[in-house]
Amino acid sequence: MAAAAAPSPRWRCLQVVVVAWLLIAVAGTTPARSMYDEVELTWGGDHSYYFMDGDGNGGETLALCLDETNGSGFASKDAHLYGRFDIDMKLVDGHSAGTVTTFYLVPDDVPWDNHDEVDMEFLGNVTGQPYTLHTNVFVNGKGGRVQQFKLWFDPSADYHTYSIEWNPKHIIFYIDGVPIRDYKSDAASGKPFPSWQHMRLHGTLWDAEEWATRGGRDKTDWTQAPFYAYYRNLRVTPCSPSPGVAWCGAEPPESTRFQQGADAAALQQARQYVIYDYCRDPKVQKWFNDTGFVPAECSSN
């Protein structure tokens, strides 16, 4: 008798989806303000699913799946101009080279050449190597403001909280409440800063083997697929202005409401994990010298 054919990679993702939905049905109704209520699936709907993982908060975990056929992603249902965005994530485990798990802010209906964006992208690794966190800020369609960090823990072993705080003066990136980067506004120097586009939080899991791991030298090993990343406990806190001020962008120039940035000692501690800073890239520095143009945020570095 001929052996039964192995399930296709697509069916391997779908099998887990079916089981997960059965678990939700057994668990009962969905609690209010859960991940299920807060986000919508934006692509790869047959490669993502919700399940109850017993985290004690009464909500579901959203799992994103990646195989040879597709990845998956979601977005928050609401868009905000300024706020704090926190989410708990557990990343792809094992040999995750080539995969990218993301948590980022981007607007709807803004032409790509003019869009703002704030990125936290987690670049997969060869088993046993540290994950790389890739951070970037786009303003008016221009990015390249990249800082990368080697994570000092295994982000696939347990959940950790990743956060972006965005107000009129600062964009601060956090891991487990500890600031690792503070991108500051400085209108007087002409420094670009996202200040007018309402943005939604997005999460995705996708294949970027062309560049993700060691510049694309380590490719995605599809024998390890399907790959999974997990998201839970999304918290969005809209920006709160000073009393009597209509919204955060209307703070008067003399206001000190958003002057306080990230803790300087914590940021200095995080520098030991920086493996790339665009302001210190020799190739970028050469371009600065050749063009005579130095971005305002790099001129004092």
PDB file of C-alpha atoms in Angstrom:
ATOM      1  CA  MET A   1       0.000   0.000   0.000  1.00  0.00           C
ATOM      2  CA  ALA A   2       1.309   3.452  -0.898  1.00  0.00           C
ATOM      3  CA  ALA A   3       2.133   5.749   1.993  1.00  0.00           C
ATOM      4  CA  ALA A   4      -0.263   8.611   2.622  1.00  0.00           C
ATOM      5  CA  ALA A   5       0.921  11.935   1.263  1.00  0.00           C
ATOM      6  CA  ALA A   6       2.331  14.360   3.826  1.00  0.00           C
ATOM      7  CA  PRO A   7       0.127  17.383   4.531  1.00  0.00           C
ATOM      8  CA  SER A   8       1.017  20.491   2.538  1.00  0.00           C
ATOM      9  CA  PRO A   9       2.645  23.402   4.413  1.00  0.00           C
ATOM     10  CA  ARG A  10      -0.557  25.408   3.949  1.00  0.00           C
ATOM     11  CA  TRP A  11      -2.596  22.640   5.569  1.00  0.00           C
ATOM     12  CA  ARG A  12      -0.177  22.511   8.504  1.00  0.00           C
ATOM     13  CA  CYS A  13      -1.099  26.125   9.363  1.00  0.00           C
ATOM     14  CA  LEU A  14      -4.786  25.401   8.764  1.00  0.00           C
ATOM     15  CA  GLN A  15      -4.774  22.350  11.032  1.00  0.00           C
ATOM     16  CA  VAL A  16      -3.731  24.515  13.971  1.00  0.00           C
ATOM     17  CA  VAL A  17      -6.327  27.147  13.062  1.00  0.00           C
ATOM     18  CA  VAL A  18      -9.122  24.583  13.231  1.00  0.00           C
ATOM     19  CA  VAL A  19      -7.953  23.270  16.610  1.00  0.00           C
ATOM     20  CA  ALA A  20      -7.570  26.798  18.004  1.00  0.00           C
ATOM     21  CA  TRP A  21     -11.088  27.847  17.011  1.00  0.00           C
ATOM     22  CA  LEU A  22     -12.445  24.713  18.672  1.00  0.00           C
ATOM     23  CA  LEU A  23     -10.632  25.707  21.861  1.00  0.00           C
ATOM     24  CA  ILE A  24     -12.222  29.161  21.762  1.00  0.00           C
ATOM     25  CA  ALA A  25     -15.655  27.628  21.271  1.00  0.00           C
ATOM     26  CA  VAL A  26     -15.132  25.403  24.311  1.00  0.00           C
ATOM     27  CA  ALA A  27     -13.793  28.308  26.389  1.00  0.00           C
ATOM     28  CA  GLY A  28     -16.933  30.367  25.915  1.00  0.00           C
ATOM     29  CA  THR A  29     -17.592  33.948  24.899  1.00  0.00           C
ATOM     30  CA  THR A  30     -14.855  36.453  24.185  1.00  0.00           C
ATOM     31  CA  PRO A  31     -14.148  38.943  27.005  1.00  0.00           C
ATOM     32  CA  ALA A  32     -14.569  42.661  26.236  1.00  0.00           C
ATOM     33  CA  ARG A  33     -11.553  44.627  24.966  1.00  0.00           C
ATOM     34  CA  SER A  34      -9.591  41.486  24.164  1.00  0.00           C
ATOM     35  CA  MET A  35      -7.159  41.081  21.265  1.00  0.00           C
ATOM     36  CA  TYR A  36     -10.087  39.750  19.264  1.00  0.00           C
ATOM     37  CA  ASP A  37     -11.938  43.019  19.871  1.00  0.00           C
ATOM     38  CA  GLU A  38      -8.948  45.323  19.421  1.00  0.00           C
ATOM     39  CA  VAL A  39      -7.466  44.158  16.104  1.00  0.00           C
ATOM     40  CA  GLU A  40      -8.459  42.992  12.651  1.00  0.00           C
ATOM     41  CA  LEU A  41      -6.629  40.526  10.441  1.00  0.00           C
ATOM     42  CA  THR A  42      -5.207  42.331   7.419  1.00  0.00           C
ATOM     43  CA  TRP A  43      -3.679  39.489   5.399  1.00  0.00           C
ATOM     44  CA  GLY A  44      -3.045  35.770   5.661  1.00  0.00           C
ATOM     45  CA  GLY A  45      -6.319  35.154   7.487  1.00  0.00           C
ATOM     46  CA  ASP A  46      -5.958  31.413   6.991  1.00  0.00           C
ATOM     47  CA  HIS A  47      -2.500  31.657   8.584  1.00  0.00           C
ATOM     48  CA  SER A  48      -3.559  33.243  11.880  1.00  0.00           C
ATOM     49  CA  TYR A  49      -5.754  32.270  14.812  1.00  0.00           C
ATOM     50  CA  TYR A  50      -6.788  33.164  18.347  1.00  0.00           C
ATOM     51  CA  PHE A  51      -6.526  30.856  21.341  1.00  0.00           C
ATOM     52  CA  MET A  52      -6.835  30.980  25.126  1.00  0.00           C
ATOM     53  CA  ASP A  53      -3.423  30.478  26.718  1.00  0.00           C
ATOM     54  CA  GLY A  54      -4.253  30.917  30.389  1.00  0.00           C
ATOM     55  CA  ASP A  55      -2.189  34.056  30.910  1.00  0.00           C
ATOM     56  CA  GLY A  56      -4.524  35.194  33.662  1.00  0.00           C
ATOM     57  CA  ASN A  57      -5.772  38.317  31.896  1.00  0.00           C
ATOM     58  CA  GLY A  58      -8.881  36.739  30.440  1.00  0.00           C
ATOM     59  CA  GLY A  59      -8.058  37.456  26.804  1.00  0.00           C
ATOM     60  CA  GLU A  60      -6.896  35.567  23.783  1.00  0.00           C
ATOM     61  CA  THR A  61      -3.480  35.245  22.247  1.00  0.00           C
ATOM     62  CA  LEU A  62      -3.197  35.878  18.513  1.00  0.00           C
ATOM     63  CA  ALA A  63      -0.839  33.536  16.696  1.00  0.00           C
ATOM     64  CA  LEU A  64       0.591  34.460  13.300  1.00  0.00           C
ATOM     65  CA  CYS A  65       1.855  31.693  11.041  1.00  0.00           C
ATOM     66  CA  LEU A  66       4.379  31.703   8.185  1.00  0.00           C
ATOM     67  CA  ASP A  67       4.971  28.905   5.697  1.00  0.00           C
ATOM     68  CA  GLU A  68       6.104  28.653   2.065  1.00  0.00           C
ATOM     69  CA  THR A  69       2.758  29.905   0.794  1.00  0.00           C
ATOM     70  CA  ASN A  70       2.083  32.978   2.925  1.00  0.00           C
ATOM     71  CA  GLY A  71       2.660  34.949   6.101  1.00  0.00           C
ATOM     72  CA  SER A  72       0.069  36.851   8.119  1.00  0.00           C
ATOM     73  CA  GLY A  73      -0.646  40.158   9.800  1.00  0.00           C
ATOM     74  CA  PHE A  74      -3.069  42.286  11.790  1.00  0.00           C
ATOM     75  CA  ALA A  75      -3.756  45.932  12.594  1.00  0.00           C
ATOM     76  CA  SER A  76      -5.424  47.755  15.459  1.00  0.00           C
ATOM     77  CA  LYS A  77      -8.972  48.822  14.673  1.00  0.00           C
ATOM     78  CA  ASP A  78      -8.303  52.378  15.850  1.00  0.00           C
ATOM     79  CA  ALA A  79      -5.751  54.923  14.617  1.00  0.00           C
ATOM     80  CA  HIS A  80      -4.153  57.533  16.871  1.00  0.00           C
ATOM     81  CA  LEU A  81      -2.141  60.718  16.597  1.00  0.00           C
ATOM     82  CA  TYR A  82       0.249  60.283  19.545  1.00  0.00           C
ATOM     83  CA  GLY A  83      -0.070  57.675  22.263  1.00  0.00           C
ATOM     84  CA  ARG A  84       1.626  54.725  23.933  1.00  0.00           C
ATOM     85  CA  PHE A  85       1.375  51.277  22.393  1.00  0.00           C
ATOM     86  CA  ASP A  86       2.265  48.178  24.451  1.00  0.00           C
ATOM     87  CA  ILE A  87       1.977  44.537  23.446  1.00  0.00           C
ATOM     88  CA  ASP A  88       3.319  41.227  24.737  1.00  0.00           C
ATOM     89  CA  MET A  89       5.055  39.061  22.137  1.00  0.00           C
ATOM     90  CA  LYS A  90       6.743  35.674  21.952  1.00  0.00           C
ATOM     91  CA  LEU A  91       8.870  35.281  18.840  1.00  0.00           C
ATOM     92  CA  VAL A  92       9.577  32.423  16.454  1.00  0.00           C
ATOM     93  CA  ASP A  93      11.688  29.790  18.181  1.00  0.00           C
ATOM     94  CA  GLY A  94      14.402  27.490  16.910  1.00  0.00           C
ATOM     95  CA  HIS A  95      15.997  28.146  13.528  1.00  0.00           C
ATOM     96  CA  SER A  96      14.173  31.356  12.602  1.00  0.00           C
ATOM     97  CA  ALA A  97      16.683  32.763  10.091  1.00  0.00           C
ATOM     98  CA  GLY A  98      15.001  34.718   7.297  1.00  0.00           C
ATOM     99  CA  THR A  99      11.814  35.397   9.255  1.00  0.00           C
ATOM    100  CA  VAL A 100      10.767  38.851  10.465  1.00  0.00           C
ATOM    101  CA  THR A 101       8.254  39.436  13.269  1.00  0.00           C
ATOM    102  CA  THR A 102       7.084  43.031  13.530  1.00  0.00           C
ATOM    103  CA  PHE A 103       5.346  45.579  15.717  1.00  0.00           C
ATOM    104  CA  TYR A 104       5.033  48.996  14.066  1.00  0.00           C
ATOM    105  CA  LEU A 105       2.937  52.111  13.502  1.00  0.00           C
ATOM    106  CA  VAL A 106       1.838  53.264  10.046  1.00  0.00           C
ATOM    107  CA  PRO A 107      -1.035  55.417   8.706  1.00  0.00           C
ATOM    108  CA  ASP A 108      -3.852  54.446   6.362  1.00  0.00           C
ATOM    109  CA  ASP A 109      -4.451  56.122   3.021  1.00  0.00           C
ATOM    110  CA  VAL A 110      -1.228  58.128   2.887  1.00  0.00           C
ATOM    111  CA  PRO A 111       0.878  57.839  -0.300  1.00  0.00           C
ATOM    112  CA  TRP A 112       3.988  55.740   0.283  1.00  0.00           C
ATOM    113  CA  ASP A 113       6.249  58.628  -0.718  1.00  0.00           C
ATOM    114  CA  ASN A 114       4.780  60.745   2.093  1.00  0.00           C
ATOM    115  CA  HIS A 115       4.030  58.267   4.854  1.00  0.00           C
ATOM    116  CA  ASP A 116       5.364  58.262   8.425  1.00  0.00           C
ATOM    117  CA  GLU A 117       6.233  55.015  10.205  1.00  0.00           C
ATOM    118  CA  VAL A 118       7.744  53.788  13.476  1.00  0.00           C
ATOM    119  CA  ASP A 119       9.213  50.266  13.378  1.00  0.00           C
ATOM    120  CA  MET A 120      10.238  47.489  15.724  1.00  0.00           C
ATOM    121  CA  GLU A 121      11.249  44.501  13.584  1.00  0.00           C
ATOM    122  CA  PHE A 122      12.680  41.302  15.043  1.00  0.00           C
ATOM    123  CA  LEU A 123      15.074  39.549  12.671  1.00  0.00           C
ATOM    124  CA  GLY A 124      15.236  35.773  12.988  1.00  0.00           C
ATOM    125  CA  ASN A 125      18.417  33.894  13.787  1.00  0.00           C
ATOM    126  CA  VAL A 126      20.301  30.679  13.329  1.00  0.00           C
ATOM    127  CA  THR A 127      19.547  28.447  16.323  1.00  0.00           C
ATOM    128  CA  GLY A 128      21.556  29.527  19.344  1.00  0.00           C
ATOM    129  CA  GLN A 129      22.333  33.036  18.083  1.00  0.00           C
ATOM    130  CA  PRO A 130      20.813  36.247  19.501  1.00  0.00           C
ATOM    131  CA  TYR A 131      17.804  37.864  17.889  1.00  0.00           C
ATOM    132  CA  THR A 132      18.337  41.294  16.294  1.00  0.00           C
ATOM    133  CA  LEU A 133      15.879  44.130  16.968  1.00  0.00           C
ATOM    134  CA  HIS A 134      15.739  46.552  14.022  1.00  0.00           C
ATOM    135  CA  THR A 135      14.261  49.992  14.860  1.00  0.00           C
ATOM    136  CA  ASN A 136      13.524  52.692  12.307  1.00  0.00           C
ATOM    137  CA  VAL A 137      11.633  55.976  11.939  1.00  0.00           C
ATOM    138  CA  PHE A 138      10.158  57.185   8.632  1.00  0.00           C
ATOM    139  CA  VAL A 139       9.104  60.795   8.145  1.00  0.00           C
ATOM    140  CA  ASN A 140       7.459  62.012   4.943  1.00  0.00           C
ATOM    141  CA  GLY A 141       8.381  58.801   3.148  1.00  0.00           C
ATOM    142  CA  LYS A 142      12.065  58.833   4.124  1.00  0.00           C
ATOM    143  CA  GLY A 143      13.439  56.189   6.490  1.00  0.00           C
ATOM    144  CA  GLY A 144      16.947  54.887   7.018  1.00  0.00           C
ATOM    145  CA  ARG A 145      17.073  56.109  10.645  1.00  0.00           C
ATOM    146  CA  VAL A 146      18.050  52.625  11.731  1.00  0.00           C
ATOM    147  CA  GLN A 147      19.410  51.451  15.041  1.00  0.00           C
ATOM    148  CA  GLN A 148      19.803  47.719  15.658  1.00  0.00           C
ATOM    149  CA  PHE A 149      20.196  45.900  18.964  1.00  0.00           C
ATOM    150  CA  LYS A 150      21.220  42.368  19.888  1.00  0.00           C
ATOM    151  CA  LEU A 151      18.628  41.166  22.385  1.00  0.00           C
ATOM    152  CA  TRP A 152      20.144  40.093  25.702  1.00  0.00           C
ATOM    153  CA  PHE A 153      17.506  37.410  26.328  1.00  0.00           C
ATOM    154  CA  ASP A 154      15.739  34.689  24.360  1.00  0.00           C
ATOM    155  CA  PRO A 155      12.521  36.342  23.097  1.00  0.00           C
ATOM    156  CA  SER A 156      11.147  32.992  21.929  1.00  0.00           C
ATOM    157  CA  ALA A 157      11.253  31.372  25.383  1.00  0.00           C
ATOM    158  CA  ASP A 158       8.579  33.563  26.965  1.00  0.00           C
ATOM    159  CA  TYR A 159       6.498  36.698  26.466  1.00  0.00           C
ATOM    160  CA  HIS A 160       8.092  40.126  26.793  1.00  0.00           C
ATOM    161  CA  THR A 161       6.479  43.547  26.578  1.00  0.00           C
ATOM    162  CA  TYR A 162       7.492  45.777  23.661  1.00  0.00           C
ATOM    163  CA  SER A 163       6.369  49.393  23.608  1.00  0.00           C
ATOM    164  CA  ILE A 164       6.398  52.543  21.519  1.00  0.00           C
ATOM    165  CA  GLU A 165       5.632  55.859  23.207  1.00  0.00           C
ATOM    166  CA  TRP A 166       4.965  58.654  20.718  1.00  0.00           C
ATOM    167  CA  ASN A 167       4.256  62.230  21.744  1.00  0.00           C
ATOM    168  CA  PRO A 168       5.035  65.632  20.190  1.00  0.00           C
ATOM    169  CA  LYS A 169       8.596  65.629  21.608  1.00  0.00           C
ATOM    170  CA  HIS A 170       9.759  62.005  21.715  1.00  0.00           C
ATOM    171  CA  ILE A 171       9.438  58.545  20.207  1.00  0.00           C
ATOM    172  CA  ILE A 172      10.704  56.136  22.843  1.00  0.00           C
ATOM    173  CA  PHE A 173      11.179  52.409  22.284  1.00  0.00           C
ATOM    174  CA  TYR A 174      10.915  50.129  25.335  1.00  0.00           C
ATOM    175  CA  ILE A 175      11.517  46.486  26.192  1.00  0.00           C
ATOM    176  CA  ASP A 176       9.844  45.324  29.396  1.00  0.00           C
ATOM    177  CA  GLY A 177       9.433  48.962  30.410  1.00  0.00           C
ATOM    178  CA  VAL A 178      13.127  49.795  29.941  1.00  0.00           C
ATOM    179  CA  PRO A 179      13.867  52.490  27.322  1.00  0.00           C
ATOM    180  CA  ILE A 180      16.402  51.526  24.656  1.00  0.00           C
ATOM    181  CA  ARG A 181      16.060  54.389  22.164  1.00  0.00           C
ATOM    182  CA  ASP A 182      14.720  57.948  22.254  1.00  0.00           C
ATOM    183  CA  TYR A 183      14.164  59.689  18.913  1.00  0.00           C
ATOM    184  CA  LYS A 184      13.665  63.329  19.838  1.00  0.00           C
ATOM    185  CA  SER A 185      11.850  66.128  18.099  1.00  0.00           C
ATOM    186  CA  ASP A 186      13.842  69.291  17.386  1.00  0.00           C
ATOM    187  CA  ALA A 187      11.851  71.567  15.121  1.00  0.00           C
ATOM    188  CA  ALA A 188      14.332  74.425  15.519  1.00  0.00           C
ATOM    189  CA  SER A 189      17.064  72.387  13.780  1.00  0.00           C
ATOM    190  CA  GLY A 190      14.747  71.113  11.073  1.00  0.00           C
ATOM    191  CA  LYS A 191      14.825  67.527  12.348  1.00  0.00           C
ATOM    192  CA  PRO A 192      12.054  65.459  10.693  1.00  0.00           C
ATOM    193  CA  PHE A 193       9.473  64.135  13.143  1.00  0.00           C
ATOM    194  CA  PRO A 194       6.077  62.393  12.698  1.00  0.00           C
ATOM    195  CA  SER A 195       3.504  64.965  13.763  1.00  0.00           C
ATOM    196  CA  TRP A 196       0.311  64.827  11.705  1.00  0.00           C
ATOM    197  CA  GLN A 197      -0.555  61.317  10.489  1.00  0.00           C
ATOM    198  CA  HIS A 198      -2.909  59.152  12.576  1.00  0.00           C
ATOM    199  CA  MET A 199      -1.307  55.713  12.743  1.00  0.00           C
ATOM    200  CA  ARG A 200      -2.509  52.216  13.462  1.00  0.00           C
ATOM    201  CA  LEU A 201      -0.506  49.538  15.232  1.00  0.00           C
ATOM    202  CA  HIS A 202       0.408  46.595  12.995  1.00  0.00           C
ATOM    203  CA  GLY A 203       1.914  43.167  13.633  1.00  0.00           C
ATOM    204  CA  THR A 204       3.182  40.824  10.925  1.00  0.00           C
ATOM    205  CA  LEU A 205       5.160  37.639  10.394  1.00  0.00           C
ATOM    206  CA  TRP A 206       6.778  37.338   6.973  1.00  0.00           C
ATOM    207  CA  ASP A 207       9.752  36.013   5.013  1.00  0.00           C
ATOM    208  CA  ALA A 208      12.635  38.420   4.323  1.00  0.00           C
ATOM    209  CA  GLU A 209      15.474  36.034   3.671  1.00  0.00           C
ATOM    210  CA  GLU A 210      17.006  38.483   1.172  1.00  0.00           C
ATOM    211  CA  TRP A 211      18.197  40.743   4.023  1.00  0.00           C
ATOM    212  CA  ALA A 212      16.912  39.723   7.451  1.00  0.00           C
ATOM    213  CA  THR A 213      19.646  37.463   8.842  1.00  0.00           C
ATOM    214  CA  ARG A 214      23.287  38.443   8.431  1.00  0.00           C
ATOM    215  CA  GLY A 215      22.389  40.563   5.443  1.00  0.00           C
ATOM    216  CA  GLY A 216      20.661  37.686   3.683  1.00  0.00           C
ATOM    217  CA  ARG A 217      23.489  35.178   3.983  1.00  0.00           C
ATOM    218  CA  ASP A 218      21.353  32.881   6.172  1.00  0.00           C
ATOM    219  CA  LYS A 219      18.235  31.856   4.249  1.00  0.00           C
ATOM    220  CA  THR A 220      14.878  30.623   5.508  1.00  0.00           C
ATOM    221  CA  ASP A 221      14.944  26.881   6.190  1.00  0.00           C
ATOM    222  CA  TRP A 222      11.487  25.792   5.058  1.00  0.00           C
ATOM    223  CA  THR A 223      11.996  22.327   6.559  1.00  0.00           C
ATOM    224  CA  GLN A 224      11.463  24.098   9.910  1.00  0.00           C
ATOM    225  CA  ALA A 225       8.113  25.576   8.818  1.00  0.00           C
ATOM    226  CA  PRO A 226       5.502  26.448   9.816  1.00  0.00           C
ATOM    227  CA  PHE A 227       6.841  29.296  11.953  1.00  0.00           C
ATOM    228  CA  TYR A 228       4.736  30.963  14.665  1.00  0.00           C
ATOM    229  CA  ALA A 229       4.832  34.268  16.559  1.00  0.00           C
ATOM    230  CA  TYR A 230       2.409  35.133  19.353  1.00  0.00           C
ATOM    231  CA  TYR A 231       0.830  38.433  20.429  1.00  0.00           C
ATOM    232  CA  ARG A 232      -1.342  39.215  23.453  1.00  0.00           C
ATOM    233  CA  ASN A 233      -2.410  41.956  25.895  1.00  0.00           C
ATOM    234  CA  LEU A 234      -2.492  44.899  23.505  1.00  0.00           C
ATOM    235  CA  ARG A 235      -2.749  48.184  25.416  1.00  0.00           C
ATOM    236  CA  VAL A 236      -3.156  51.492  23.620  1.00  0.00           C
ATOM    237  CA  THR A 237      -3.098  54.648  25.752  1.00  0.00           C
ATOM    238  CA  PRO A 238      -4.007  57.770  23.738  1.00  0.00           C
ATOM    239  CA  CYS A 239      -1.857  60.819  24.414  1.00  0.00           C
ATOM    240  CA  SER A 240      -3.120  63.025  27.242  1.00  0.00           C
ATOM    241  CA  PRO A 241      -2.576  66.809  26.922  1.00  0.00           C
ATOM    242  CA  SER A 242      -2.206  69.330  29.720  1.00  0.00           C
ATOM    243  CA  PRO A 243      -5.410  70.523  31.436  1.00  0.00           C
ATOM    244  CA  GLY A 244      -7.233  73.009  29.264  1.00  0.00           C
ATOM    245  CA  VAL A 245      -5.385  71.974  26.068  1.00  0.00           C
ATOM    246  CA  ALA A 246      -7.578  70.406  23.388  1.00  0.00           C
ATOM    247  CA  TRP A 247      -5.102  67.776  22.179  1.00  0.00           C
ATOM    248  CA  CYS A 248      -1.427  66.914  22.486  1.00  0.00           C
ATOM    249  CA  GLY A 249      -0.412  68.660  19.276  1.00  0.00           C
ATOM    250  CA  ALA A 250      -1.849  71.938  20.582  1.00  0.00           C
ATOM    251  CA  GLU A 251       0.494  72.218  23.562  1.00  0.00           C
ATOM    252  CA  PRO A 252       1.835  75.803  23.699  1.00  0.00           C
ATOM    253  CA  PRO A 253       5.575  76.309  23.097  1.00  0.00           C
ATOM    254  CA  GLU A 254       6.219  77.101  26.765  1.00  0.00           C
ATOM    255  CA  SER A 255       4.570  73.854  27.931  1.00  0.00           C
ATOM    256  CA  THR A 256       6.807  71.312  29.660  1.00  0.00           C
ATOM    257  CA  ARG A 257       4.229  68.514  29.277  1.00  0.00           C
ATOM    258  CA  PHE A 258       6.419  66.385  26.979  1.00  0.00           C
ATOM    259  CA  GLN A 259       9.891  67.682  27.748  1.00  0.00           C
ATOM    260  CA  GLN A 260      10.752  64.661  29.897  1.00  0.00           C
ATOM    261  CA  GLY A 261      12.278  61.981  27.696  1.00  0.00           C
ATOM    262  CA  ALA A 262      13.674  58.555  28.445  1.00  0.00           C
ATOM    263  CA  ASP A 263      15.929  57.996  31.434  1.00  0.00           C
ATOM    264  CA  ALA A 264      19.467  58.884  30.338  1.00  0.00           C
ATOM    265  CA  ALA A 265      21.135  56.193  32.449  1.00  0.00           C
ATOM    266  CA  ALA A 266      18.890  53.473  31.003  1.00  0.00           C
ATOM    267  CA  LEU A 267      19.606  54.662  27.458  1.00  0.00           C
ATOM    268  CA  GLN A 268      23.337  54.618  28.140  1.00  0.00           C
ATOM    269  CA  GLN A 269      23.035  51.077  29.483  1.00  0.00           C
ATOM    270  CA  ALA A 270      21.209  50.027  26.311  1.00  0.00           C
ATOM    271  CA  ARG A 271      24.088  51.312  24.139  1.00  0.00           C
ATOM    272  CA  GLN A 272      26.088  48.180  24.943  1.00  0.00           C
ATOM    273  CA  TYR A 273      23.585  46.197  22.867  1.00  0.00           C
ATOM    274  CA  VAL A 274      23.650  48.477  19.819  1.00  0.00           C
ATOM    275  CA  ILE A 275      25.184  46.710  16.823  1.00  0.00           C
ATOM    276  CA  TYR A 276      24.300  49.305  14.188  1.00  0.00           C
ATOM    277  CA  ASP A 277      23.617  53.047  14.279  1.00  0.00           C
ATOM    278  CA  TYR A 278      23.055  54.803  10.963  1.00  0.00           C
ATOM    279  CA  CYS A 279      24.642  57.997  12.267  1.00  0.00           C
ATOM    280  CA  ARG A 280      27.879  56.075  12.791  1.00  0.00           C
ATOM    281  CA  ASP A 281      27.840  53.949   9.645  1.00  0.00           C
ATOM    282  CA  PRO A 282      31.035  54.713   7.641  1.00  0.00           C
ATOM    283  CA  LYS A 283      29.134  54.391   4.359  1.00  0.00           C
ATOM    284  CA  VAL A 284      26.505  56.840   5.584  1.00  0.00           C
ATOM    285  CA  GLN A 285      29.216  59.148   6.914  1.00  0.00           C
ATOM    286  CA  LYS A 286      30.877  59.123   3.487  1.00  0.00           C
ATOM    287  CA  TRP A 287      27.566  60.114   1.945  1.00  0.00           C
ATOM    288  CA  PHE A 288      27.326  62.927   4.494  1.00  0.00           C
ATOM    289  CA  ASN A 289      30.771  64.131   3.458  1.00  0.00           C
ATOM    290  CA  ASP A 290      30.131  63.801  -0.284  1.00  0.00           C
ATOM    291  CA  THR A 291      26.808  65.632  -0.206  1.00  0.00           C
ATOM    292  CA  GLY A 292      27.547  68.093   2.556  1.00  0.00           C
ATOM    293  CA  PHE A 293      24.226  67.120   4.141  1.00  0.00           C
ATOM    294  CA  VAL A 294      24.111  65.803   7.678  1.00  0.00           C
ATOM    295  CA  PRO A 295      20.682  64.956   9.144  1.00  0.00           C
ATOM    296  CA  ALA A 296      19.943  67.127  12.136  1.00  0.00           C
ATOM    297  CA  GLU A 297      19.607  64.092  14.404  1.00  0.00           C
ATOM    298  CA  CYS A 298      23.152  62.975  13.506  1.00  0.00           C
ATOM    299  CA  SER A 299      24.957  66.290  13.611  1.00  0.00           C
ATOM    300  CA  SER A 300      25.495  66.184  17.368  1.00  0.00           C
ATOM    301  CA  ASN A 301      26.343  62.455  17.569  1.00  0.00           C
TER     302      ASN A 301
END
